[in-house]
Amino acid sequence: YQYFLEKIRKDYSDNSDFYTLCTEQSEKAIIKRKISTENQNIINRKDIEIATEYILRELPFLIAPSVLLATDSNVHISYYCTWPVADYLYQDNLSLSPHSYTKIVIKDHVA
């Protein structure tokens, strides 16, 4: 896990597109959360940094879940909607790309 996380952190610091994408997605998530809880507090830089850290820590599980789970089987990861960070990862824009055993399942909930 640490190996994958460090590679992702390096990409985050070296790849301006990836950095921007992660911080924008973090800000969107915070805004959605604040709207749903009727929280009117201003979003500060620290909030975005904390949310972005959650994204970075999740990505090793998209890259190599079979390695992290010590299995040679396909691992399906389910999200409730499309996620631009995962899309970016699957487009081979980073130093690591998802293992062939990794499968993403999107379950869009249409309102």
Tab-separated table of C-alpha atoms in Angstrom:
chain	number	residue	atom	x	y	z
A	1	TYR	CA	0.000	0.000	0.000
A	2	GLN	CA	2.710	2.485	0.974
A	3	TYR	CA	4.539	1.907	-2.308
A	4	PHE	CA	1.428	2.730	-4.346
A	5	LEU	CA	0.521	5.681	-2.141
A	6	GLU	CA	3.980	7.220	-2.478
A	7	LYS	CA	3.843	6.873	-6.281
A	8	ILE	CA	0.443	8.567	-6.291
A	9	ARG	CA	1.689	11.369	-4.034
A	10	LYS	CA	4.625	11.924	-6.385
A	11	ASP	CA	2.263	12.115	-9.370
A	12	TYR	CA	0.097	14.523	-7.372
A	13	SER	CA	3.037	16.836	-6.745
A	14	ASP	CA	4.572	16.490	-10.242
A	15	ASN	CA	1.497	16.412	-12.496
A	16	SER	CA	-0.349	19.744	-12.463
A	17	ASP	CA	-3.399	18.318	-14.266
A	18	PHE	CA	-3.755	15.555	-11.687
A	19	TYR	CA	-3.219	18.025	-8.831
A	20	THR	CA	-5.914	20.332	-10.198
A	21	LEU	CA	-8.338	17.475	-10.812
A	22	CYS	CA	-7.937	16.101	-7.278
A	23	THR	CA	-8.338	19.480	-5.588
A	24	GLU	CA	-11.346	20.396	-7.750
A	25	GLN	CA	-13.023	17.066	-6.992
A	26	SER	CA	-12.325	17.568	-3.285
A	27	GLU	CA	-13.866	21.022	-3.351
A	28	LYS	CA	-16.955	19.709	-5.182
A	29	ALA	CA	-17.380	16.962	-2.582
A	30	ILE	CA	-17.122	19.481	0.256
A	31	ILE	CA	-19.648	21.794	-1.406
A	32	LYS	CA	-22.119	18.914	-1.896
A	33	ARG	CA	-21.695	17.884	1.727
A	34	LYS	CA	-22.205	21.431	2.986
A	35	ILE	CA	-25.347	21.824	0.868
A	36	SER	CA	-26.784	18.537	2.142
A	37	THR	CA	-26.174	19.544	5.765
A	38	GLU	CA	-27.133	23.196	5.254
A	39	ASN	CA	-23.689	24.168	6.519
A	40	GLN	CA	-22.897	27.731	5.461
A	41	ASN	CA	-19.265	27.772	6.630
A	42	ILE	CA	-16.687	28.949	4.127
A	43	ILE	CA	-14.525	26.257	2.544
A	44	ASN	CA	-10.907	26.839	3.428
A	45	ARG	CA	-7.693	25.478	1.981
A	46	LYS	CA	-7.225	23.051	4.886
A	47	ASP	CA	-10.627	21.432	4.165
A	48	ILE	CA	-9.581	20.832	0.558
A	49	GLU	CA	-6.194	19.418	1.616
A	50	ILE	CA	-7.867	16.964	3.992
A	51	ALA	CA	-10.423	15.873	1.385
A	52	THR	CA	-7.700	15.479	-1.239
A	53	GLU	CA	-5.724	13.246	1.101
A	54	TYR	CA	-8.744	10.921	1.223
A	55	ILE	CA	-8.705	10.744	-2.586
A	56	LEU	CA	-4.987	9.982	-2.697
A	57	ARG	CA	-5.369	7.262	-0.055
A	58	GLU	CA	-8.189	5.615	-2.013
A	59	LEU	CA	-6.299	5.347	-5.298
A	60	PRO	CA	-4.006	2.415	-4.356
A	61	PHE	CA	-7.178	0.333	-4.105
A	62	LEU	CA	-8.069	1.278	-7.689
A	63	ILE	CA	-4.574	0.588	-8.972
A	64	ALA	CA	-3.871	-2.765	-7.369
A	65	PRO	CA	-6.655	-4.129	-5.192
A	66	SER	CA	-5.736	-7.718	-6.014
A	67	VAL	CA	-2.191	-7.092	-4.770
A	68	LEU	CA	-3.410	-5.358	-1.625
A	69	LEU	CA	-5.941	-8.126	-0.964
A	70	ALA	CA	-3.442	-10.876	-1.849
A	71	THR	CA	-5.640	-12.507	-4.478
A	72	ASP	CA	-5.162	-13.421	-8.113
A	73	SER	CA	-8.845	-12.864	-8.891
A	74	ASN	CA	-10.621	-9.913	-10.446
A	75	VAL	CA	-11.632	-7.278	-7.936
A	76	HIS	CA	-14.714	-5.204	-8.715
A	77	ILE	CA	-14.929	-1.758	-7.161
A	78	SER	CA	-18.317	-0.083	-7.213
A	79	TYR	CA	-19.046	3.636	-7.256
A	80	TYR	CA	-22.466	5.230	-7.268
A	81	CYS	CA	-21.539	7.626	-10.086
A	82	THR	CA	-18.706	8.347	-12.472
A	83	TRP	CA	-15.595	9.776	-10.877
A	84	PRO	CA	-13.261	11.968	-12.965
A	85	VAL	CA	-10.239	10.980	-10.858
A	86	ALA	CA	-10.756	7.287	-11.688
A	87	ASP	CA	-11.363	8.166	-15.341
A	88	TYR	CA	-8.070	10.069	-15.383
A	89	LEU	CA	-6.283	7.127	-13.779
A	90	TYR	CA	-7.688	4.716	-16.372
A	91	GLN	CA	-6.437	6.931	-19.207
A	92	ASP	CA	-2.825	6.090	-18.251
A	93	ASN	CA	-1.999	9.666	-17.267
A	94	LEU	CA	-0.041	8.692	-14.149
A	95	SER	CA	3.064	6.655	-13.416
A	96	LEU	CA	0.836	3.752	-12.307
A	97	SER	CA	-2.251	2.441	-14.028
A	98	PRO	CA	-4.893	0.025	-12.738
A	99	HIS	CA	-4.026	-3.661	-12.771
A	100	SER	CA	-5.890	-5.732	-15.349
A	101	TYR	CA	-7.667	-7.526	-12.477
A	102	THR	CA	-9.250	-4.238	-11.376
A	103	LYS	CA	-12.781	-3.634	-12.613
A	104	ILE	CA	-14.806	-0.501	-11.884
A	105	VAL	CA	-18.587	-0.740	-11.728
A	106	ILE	CA	-20.582	2.499	-11.901
A	107	LYS	CA	-24.103	2.520	-10.524
A	108	ASP	CA	-25.519	5.898	-11.525
A	109	HIS	CA	-28.491	6.994	-9.476
A	110	VAL	CA	-30.573	9.189	-11.708
A	111	ALA	CA	-32.687	11.680	-9.805
